[in-house]
Structure formats: structure tokens, C-alpha cells
Tab-separated table of N, CA, C and O in Angstrom:
chain	number	residue	atom	x	y	z
H	1	MET	N	10.145	6.457	20.321
H	1	MET	CA	9.821	6.777	18.939
H	1	MET	C	10.257	5.660	17.993
H	1	MET	O	9.592	5.403	16.999
H	2	ASP	N	11.382	4.994	18.307
H	2	ASP	CA	11.843	3.896	17.470
H	2	ASP	C	10.828	2.758	17.444
H	2	ASP	O	10.661	2.097	16.411
H	3	GLU	N	10.154	2.540	18.570
H	3	GLU	CA	9.149	1.474	18.624
H	3	GLU	C	8.000	1.764	17.670
H	3	GLU	O	7.449	0.847	17.048
H	4	LEU	N	7.648	3.033	17.547
H	4	LEU	CA	6.573	3.419	16.622
H	4	LEU	C	6.966	3.080	15.187
H	4	LEU	O	6.176	2.510	14.437
H	5	TRP	N	8.197	3.415	14.806
H	5	TRP	CA	8.646	3.130	13.433
H	5	TRP	C	8.785	1.631	13.192
H	5	TRP	O	8.525	1.142	12.088
H	6	GLN	N	9.170	0.894	14.209
H	6	GLN	CA	9.224	-0.560	14.063
H	6	GLN	C	7.820	-1.129	13.874
H	6	GLN	O	7.610	-2.039	13.073
H	7	LEU	N	6.858	-0.597	14.602
H	7	LEU	CA	5.469	-1.020	14.455
H	7	LEU	C	4.944	-0.681	13.061
H	7	LEU	O	4.274	-1.501	12.421
H	8	ILE	N	5.270	0.505	12.572
H	8	ILE	CA	4.859	0.897	11.217
H	8	ILE	C	5.511	-0.026	10.192
H	8	ILE	O	4.860	-0.472	9.239
H	9	GLY	N	6.786	-0.335	10.370
H	9	GLY	CA	7.480	-1.244	9.462
H	9	GLY	C	6.879	-2.635	9.484
H	9	GLY	O	6.705	-3.265	8.432
H	10	PHE	N	6.547	-3.133	10.654
H	10	PHE	CA	5.935	-4.451	10.772
H	10	PHE	C	4.555	-4.465	10.120
H	10	PHE	O	4.191	-5.420	9.427
H	11	THR	N	3.781	-3.400	10.326
H	11	THR	CA	2.457	-3.297	9.703
H	11	THR	C	2.588	-3.269	8.181
H	11	THR	O	1.818	-3.935	7.479
H	12	ALA	N	3.562	-2.526	7.671
H	12	ALA	CA	3.793	-2.495	6.220
H	12	ALA	C	4.154	-3.878	5.704
H	12	ALA	O	3.704	-4.281	4.625
H	13	PHE	N	4.938	-4.615	6.462
H	13	PHE	CA	5.311	-5.970	6.067
H	13	PHE	C	4.068	-6.861	5.969
H	13	PHE	O	3.888	-7.585	4.992
H	14	ILE	N	3.194	-6.792	6.958
H	14	ILE	CA	1.976	-7.609	6.977
H	14	ILE	C	1.065	-7.235	5.809
H	14	ILE	O	0.464	-8.107	5.172
H	15	VAL	N	0.963	-5.950	5.508
H	15	VAL	CA	0.076	-5.492	4.439
H	15	VAL	C	0.672	-5.796	3.059
H	15	VAL	O	-0.040	-6.236	2.152
H	16	MET	N	1.972	-5.600	2.887
H	16	MET	CA	2.603	-5.737	1.576
H	16	MET	C	2.980	-7.168	1.220
H	16	MET	O	3.058	-7.513	0.047
H	17	PHE	N	3.242	-8.014	2.204
H	17	PHE	CA	3.714	-9.368	1.936
H	17	PHE	C	2.803	-10.150	0.989
H	17	PHE	O	3.275	-10.763	0.035
H	18	PRO	N	1.475	-10.129	1.203
H	18	PRO	CA	0.612	-10.942	0.334
H	18	PRO	C	0.520	-10.458	-1.108
H	18	PRO	O	0.140	-11.228	-1.982
H	19	VAL	N	0.877	-9.206	-1.372
H	19	VAL	CA	0.641	-8.627	-2.698
H	19	VAL	C	1.278	-9.469	-3.803
H	19	VAL	O	0.591	-9.954	-4.704
H	20	ASN	N	2.589	-9.630	-3.776
H	20	ASN	CA	3.265	-10.401	-4.822
H	20	ASN	C	2.929	-11.879	-4.726
H	20	ASN	O	2.796	-12.559	-5.748
H	21	TRP	N	2.816	-12.384	-3.516
H	21	TRP	CA	2.635	-13.822	-3.353
H	21	TRP	C	1.250	-14.283	-3.787
H	21	TRP	O	1.086	-15.416	-4.238
H	22	LEU	N	0.235	-13.420	-3.699
H	22	LEU	CA	-1.074	-13.758	-4.258
H	22	LEU	C	-1.000	-13.840	-5.777
H	22	LEU	O	-1.630	-14.697	-6.402
H	23	GLN	N	-0.199	-12.955	-6.392
H	23	GLN	CA	-0.007	-13.019	-7.840
H	23	GLN	C	0.742	-14.284	-8.229
H	23	GLN	O	0.420	-14.924	-9.221
H	24	VAL	N	1.746	-14.654	-7.436
H	24	VAL	CA	2.476	-15.901	-7.685
H	24	VAL	C	1.508	-17.079	-7.640
H	24	VAL	O	1.529	-17.945	-8.530
H	25	TRP	N	0.647	-17.127	-6.640
H	25	TRP	CA	-0.300	-18.235	-6.502
H	25	TRP	C	-1.302	-18.253	-7.663
H	25	TRP	O	-1.610	-19.312	-8.216
H	26	THR	N	-1.801	-17.081	-8.029
H	26	THR	CA	-2.743	-16.999	-9.147
H	26	THR	C	-2.098	-17.503	-10.434
H	26	THR	O	-2.701	-18.291	-11.174
H	27	ASN	N	-0.875	-17.065	-10.701
H	27	ASN	CA	-0.169	-17.517	-11.903
H	27	ASN	C	0.050	-19.028	-11.858
H	27	ASN	O	-0.091	-19.713	-12.869
H	28	TYR	N	0.406	-19.538	-10.702
H	28	TYR	CA	0.675	-20.969	-10.558
H	28	TYR	C	-0.583	-21.802	-10.812
H	28	TYR	O	-0.543	-22.801	-11.521
H	29	THR	N	-1.696	-21.389	-10.231
H	29	THR	CA	-2.924	-22.176	-10.394
H	29	THR	C	-3.455	-22.093	-11.823
H	29	THR	O	-4.012	-23.074	-12.322
H	30	ARG	N	-3.281	-20.949	-12.482
H	30	ARG	CA	-3.741	-20.813	-13.868
H	30	ARG	C	-2.721	-21.329	-14.877
H	30	ARG	O	-3.057	-21.509	-16.040
H	31	LYS	N	-1.473	-21.495	-14.437
H	31	LYS	CA	-0.366	-21.862	-15.326
H	31	LYS	C	-0.268	-20.861	-16.477
H	31	LYS	O	0.012	-21.199	-17.619
H	32	SER	N	-0.496	-19.590	-16.142
H	32	SER	CA	-0.486	-18.520	-17.133
H	32	SER	C	-0.170	-17.202	-16.442
H	32	SER	O	-0.476	-17.021	-15.263
H	33	THR	N	0.436	-16.297	-17.196
H	33	THR	CA	0.675	-14.947	-16.681
H	33	THR	C	-0.032	-13.909	-17.548
H	33	THR	O	0.379	-12.754	-17.596
H	34	GLU	N	-1.085	-14.341	-18.212
H	34	GLU	CA	-1.840	-13.434	-19.062
H	34	GLU	C	-2.367	-12.260	-18.229
H	34	GLU	O	-2.919	-12.448	-17.144
H	35	GLY	N	-2.162	-11.057	-18.732
H	35	GLY	CA	-2.620	-9.853	-18.047
H	35	GLY	C	-1.630	-9.285	-17.039
H	35	GLY	O	-1.885	-8.227	-16.463
H	36	VAL	N	-0.511	-9.970	-16.811
H	36	VAL	CA	0.490	-9.485	-15.861
H	36	VAL	C	1.461	-8.568	-16.600
H	36	VAL	O	1.961	-8.905	-17.675
H	37	SER	N	1.728	-7.405	-16.039
H	37	SER	CA	2.612	-6.430	-16.663
H	37	SER	C	4.072	-6.747	-16.336
H	37	SER	O	4.500	-6.633	-15.188
H	38	THR	N	4.821	-7.123	-17.360
H	38	THR	CA	6.240	-7.424	-17.172
H	38	THR	C	6.999	-6.188	-16.718
H	38	THR	O	7.796	-6.253	-15.779
H	39	SER	N	6.740	-5.056	-17.356
H	39	SER	CA	7.478	-3.834	-17.007
H	39	SER	C	7.204	-3.414	-15.563
H	39	SER	O	8.096	-2.919	-14.874
H	40	MET	N	5.984	-3.621	-15.080
H	40	MET	CA	5.683	-3.267	-13.697
H	40	MET	C	6.491	-4.127	-12.732
H	40	MET	O	7.057	-3.621	-11.760
H	41	PHE	N	6.578	-5.437	-13.005
H	41	PHE	CA	7.298	-6.317	-12.089
H	41	PHE	C	8.817	-6.142	-12.200
H	41	PHE	O	9.524	-6.325	-11.213
H	42	VAL	N	9.317	-5.766	-13.371
H	42	VAL	CA	10.749	-5.435	-13.487
H	42	VAL	C	11.047	-4.201	-12.645
H	42	VAL	O	12.004	-4.177	-11.859
H	43	THR	N	10.222	-3.181	-12.799
H	43	THR	CA	10.400	-1.945	-12.024
H	43	THR	C	10.245	-2.202	-10.536
H	43	THR	O	11.037	-1.698	-9.724
H	44	LEU	N	9.254	-2.989	-10.168
H	44	LEU	CA	9.038	-3.326	-8.754
H	44	LEU	C	10.234	-4.072	-8.178
H	44	LEU	O	10.700	-3.758	-7.078
H	45	PHE	N	10.753	-5.036	-8.920
H	45	PHE	CA	11.912	-5.795	-8.450
H	45	PHE	C	13.127	-4.885	-8.249
H	45	PHE	O	13.777	-4.929	-7.201
H	46	ILE	N	13.430	-4.057	-9.239
H	46	ILE	CA	14.591	-3.169	-9.136
H	46	ILE	C	14.432	-2.219	-7.958
H	46	ILE	O	15.360	-2.042	-7.157
H	47	GLY	N	13.253	-1.615	-7.828
H	47	GLY	CA	13.026	-0.669	-6.736
H	47	GLY	C	13.122	-1.315	-5.364
H	47	GLY	O	13.785	-0.779	-4.457
H	48	LEU	N	12.498	-2.469	-5.199
H	48	LEU	CA	12.529	-3.142	-3.894
H	48	LEU	C	13.920	-3.672	-3.566
H	48	LEU	O	14.361	-3.610	-2.410
H	49	ALA	N	14.633	-4.177	-4.580
H	49	ALA	CA	15.992	-4.660	-4.342
H	49	ALA	C	16.904	-3.511	-3.928
H	49	ALA	O	17.717	-3.649	-2.998
H	50	MET	N	16.761	-2.377	-4.589
H	50	MET	CA	17.574	-1.210	-4.221
H	50	MET	C	17.231	-0.716	-2.818
H	50	MET	O	18.125	-0.368	-2.043
H	51	MET	N	15.940	-0.698	-2.480
H	51	MET	CA	15.547	-0.262	-1.143
H	51	MET	C	16.048	-1.233	-0.075
H	51	MET	O	16.421	-0.811	1.017
H	52	CYS	N	16.085	-2.515	-0.396
H	52	CYS	CA	16.618	-3.512	0.536
H	52	CYS	C	18.099	-3.238	0.799
H	52	CYS	O	18.552	-3.265	1.944
H	53	LEU	N	18.841	-2.963	-0.268
H	53	LEU	CA	20.267	-2.660	-0.109
H	53	LEU	C	20.486	-1.385	0.701
H	53	LEU	O	21.375	-1.322	1.557
H	54	VAL	N	19.674	-0.372	0.440
H	54	VAL	CA	19.779	0.883	1.207
H	54	VAL	C	19.451	0.630	2.674
H	54	VAL	O	20.144	1.137	3.572
H	55	ALA	N	18.416	-0.161	2.939
H	55	ALA	CA	18.036	-0.463	4.324
H	55	ALA	C	19.148	-1.215	5.045
H	55	ALA	O	19.430	-0.946	6.216
H	56	ILE	N	19.793	-2.150	4.347
H	56	ILE	CA	20.920	-2.868	4.951
H	56	ILE	C	22.062	-1.906	5.236
H	56	ILE	O	22.644	-1.915	6.326
H	57	HIS	N	22.370	-1.060	4.272
H	57	HIS	CA	23.479	-0.103	4.424
H	57	HIS	C	23.225	0.876	5.564
H	57	HIS	O	24.139	1.235	6.306
H	58	ASP	N	21.978	1.318	5.701
H	58	ASP	CA	21.630	2.291	6.744
H	58	ASP	C	21.450	1.664	8.115
H	58	ASP	O	21.225	2.368	9.095
H	59	GLY	N	21.504	0.332	8.184
H	59	GLY	CA	21.334	-0.341	9.477
H	59	GLY	C	19.902	-0.368	9.956
H	59	GLY	O	19.649	-0.349	11.165
H	60	SER	N	18.955	-0.427	9.028
H	60	SER	CA	17.537	-0.481	9.397
H	60	SER	C	17.227	-1.786	10.120
H	60	SER	O	17.988	-2.743	10.053
H	61	THR	N	16.078	-1.802	10.768
H	61	THR	CA	15.665	-3.001	11.489
H	61	THR	C	15.426	-4.141	10.496
H	61	THR	O	15.179	-3.921	9.311
H	62	LEU	N	15.480	-5.364	11.014
H	62	LEU	CA	15.282	-6.534	10.154
H	62	LEU	C	13.900	-6.562	9.526
H	62	LEU	O	13.733	-7.066	8.415
H	63	VAL	N	12.917	-6.008	10.217
H	63	VAL	CA	11.560	-5.990	9.666
H	63	VAL	C	11.539	-5.193	8.364
H	63	VAL	O	10.945	-5.624	7.367
H	64	ILE	N	12.221	-4.070	8.331
H	64	ILE	CA	12.268	-3.238	7.127
H	64	ILE	C	13.036	-3.948	6.023
H	64	ILE	O	12.601	-3.986	4.866
H	65	VAL	N	14.179	-4.526	6.377
H	65	VAL	CA	14.989	-5.244	5.390
H	65	VAL	C	14.200	-6.419	4.820
H	65	VAL	O	14.175	-6.634	3.597
H	66	PHE	N	13.532	-7.193	5.687
H	66	PHE	CA	12.729	-8.327	5.217
H	66	PHE	C	11.571	-7.861	4.347
H	66	PHE	O	11.219	-8.523	3.375
H	67	ASN	N	10.951	-6.744	4.702
H	67	ASN	CA	9.846	-6.211	3.915
H	67	ASN	C	10.285	-5.986	2.472
H	67	ASN	O	9.644	-6.452	1.532
H	68	PHE	N	11.393	-5.283	2.295
H	68	PHE	CA	11.901	-5.022	0.946
H	68	PHE	C	12.427	-6.307	0.299
H	68	PHE	O	12.217	-6.549	-0.881
H	69	GLY	N	13.115	-7.130	1.070
H	69	GLY	CA	13.715	-8.349	0.530
H	69	GLY	C	12.686	-9.347	0.041
H	69	GLY	O	12.797	-9.869	-1.077
H	70	PHE	N	11.670	-9.629	0.862
H	70	PHE	CA	10.628	-10.572	0.446
H	70	PHE	C	9.809	-10.024	-0.724
H	70	PHE	O	9.368	-10.774	-1.592
H	71	GLY	N	9.619	-8.711	-0.740
H	71	GLY	CA	8.923	-8.101	-1.881
H	71	GLY	C	9.710	-8.266	-3.169
H	71	GLY	O	9.145	-8.601	-4.215
H	72	ALA	N	11.021	-8.047	-3.089
H	72	ALA	CA	11.878	-8.205	-4.269
H	72	ALA	C	11.890	-9.657	-4.734
H	72	ALA	O	11.813	-9.939	-5.936
H	73	ILE	N	11.963	-10.589	-3.796
H	73	ILE	CA	11.950	-12.014	-4.155
H	73	ILE	C	10.612	-12.379	-4.810
H	73	ILE	O	10.583	-13.099	-5.814
H	74	GLY	N	9.523	-11.870	-4.277
H	74	GLY	CA	8.212	-12.138	-4.873
H	74	GLY	C	8.115	-11.605	-6.295
H	74	GLY	O	7.598	-12.284	-7.189
H	75	ALA	N	8.614	-10.392	-6.522
H	75	ALA	CA	8.606	-9.827	-7.876
H	75	ALA	C	9.475	-10.658	-8.806
H	75	ALA	O	9.123	-10.886	-9.967
H	76	LEU	N	10.607	-11.140	-8.296
H	76	LEU	CA	11.498	-11.973	-9.101
H	76	LEU	C	10.832	-13.306	-9.458
H	76	LEU	O	10.973	-13.798	-10.588
H	77	VAL	N	10.084	-13.870	-8.530
H	77	VAL	CA	9.361	-15.119	-8.806
H	77	VAL	C	8.319	-14.889	-9.905
H	77	VAL	O	8.173	-15.713	-10.816
H	78	VAL	N	7.598	-13.772	-9.835
H	78	VAL	CA	6.614	-13.461	-10.881
H	78	VAL	C	7.318	-13.316	-12.232
H	78	VAL	O	6.835	-13.828	-13.252
H	79	LEU	N	8.466	-12.654	-12.257
H	79	LEU	CA	9.222	-12.533	-13.510
H	79	LEU	C	9.653	-13.904	-14.018
H	79	LEU	O	9.617	-14.167	-15.228
H	80	GLY	N	10.047	-14.784	-13.114
H	80	GLY	CA	10.381	-16.148	-13.509
H	80	GLY	C	9.175	-16.871	-14.090
H	80	GLY	O	9.298	-17.612	-15.073
H	81	GLN	N	7.997	-16.644	-13.497
H	81	GLN	CA	6.780	-17.261	-14.025
H	81	GLN	C	6.445	-16.721	-15.414
H	81	GLN	O	5.963	-17.465	-16.274
H	82	ILE	N	6.699	-15.434	-15.624
H	82	ILE	CA	6.455	-14.857	-16.944
H	82	ILE	C	7.331	-15.555	-17.979
H	82	ILE	O	6.871	-15.901	-19.074
H	83	CYS	N	8.582	-15.801	-17.628
H	83	CYS	CA	9.485	-16.521	-18.544
H	83	CYS	C	9.045	-17.967	-18.711
H	83	CYS	O	9.086	-18.517	-19.812
H	84	TRP	N	8.632	-18.607	-17.623
H	84	TRP	CA	8.303	-20.049	-17.657
H	84	TRP	C	6.980	-20.307	-18.384
H	84	TRP	O	6.895	-21.176	-19.241
H	85	TYR	N	5.936	-19.575	-17.985
H	85	TYR	CA	4.616	-19.833	-18.544
H	85	TYR	C	4.371	-19.087	-19.852
H	85	TYR	O	3.480	-19.448	-20.618
H	86	GLY	N	5.078	-18.003	-20.068
H	86	GLY	CA	4.786	-17.180	-21.243
H	86	GLY	C	3.474	-16.466	-21.050
H	86	GLY	O	3.064	-16.164	-19.945
H	87	ARG	N	2.796	-16.218	-22.126
H	87	ARG	CA	1.518	-15.483	-22.083
H	87	ARG	C	0.333	-16.369	-22.396
H	87	ARG	O	-0.689	-15.896	-22.876
H	88	LYS	N	0.429	-17.681	-22.159
H	88	LYS	CA	-0.692	-18.565	-22.497
H	88	LYS	C	-1.908	-18.283	-21.658
H	88	LYS	O	-1.893	-17.839	-20.600
């Protein structure tokens, strides 16, 4: 049964990983964050960072921890782009 949950966690990682990073790339190529919701990415960052900490505390597999961790880092990068590029 643990293998099933590891497979589900790995699948979630593959599906979720591109989400923030595609936004990072779009912002980078446009040099703008116009249309990006700051409140959504603040909430996303806080939620994913907290889930990463809970996963570490609970001893979850590395795939789960990386899933939350890379998601939180991606949201943080988008927030940094919002500060850097502004709303141009």
C-alpha cells in the first residue's frame, strides 16, 4: 500500500511541478507580472511551505516533501518577480 501512495505522490509532483515554473518563465520572458494575483501566490507559498514542514515532521517520503518544497520555492520566485518587475 505504501508503494501506491508513493506513486500517487510522484504523479502529483510531475503534474504540479510545472505549474509555478511555467508562470516564472512567462513572467521572465515578458519582464512583467501583469495579471498575476499577488494574494494567490502569497497564500500558495504559505500553504505549501506549511505542508512541507508538516511532511518533514511526519516523516513523509522525499517525493512528498520535494513536491511541497519545490512548489513553495516556485511561489516565492513568482513573488520575487512581482517585486522586481512590478506591474508593467
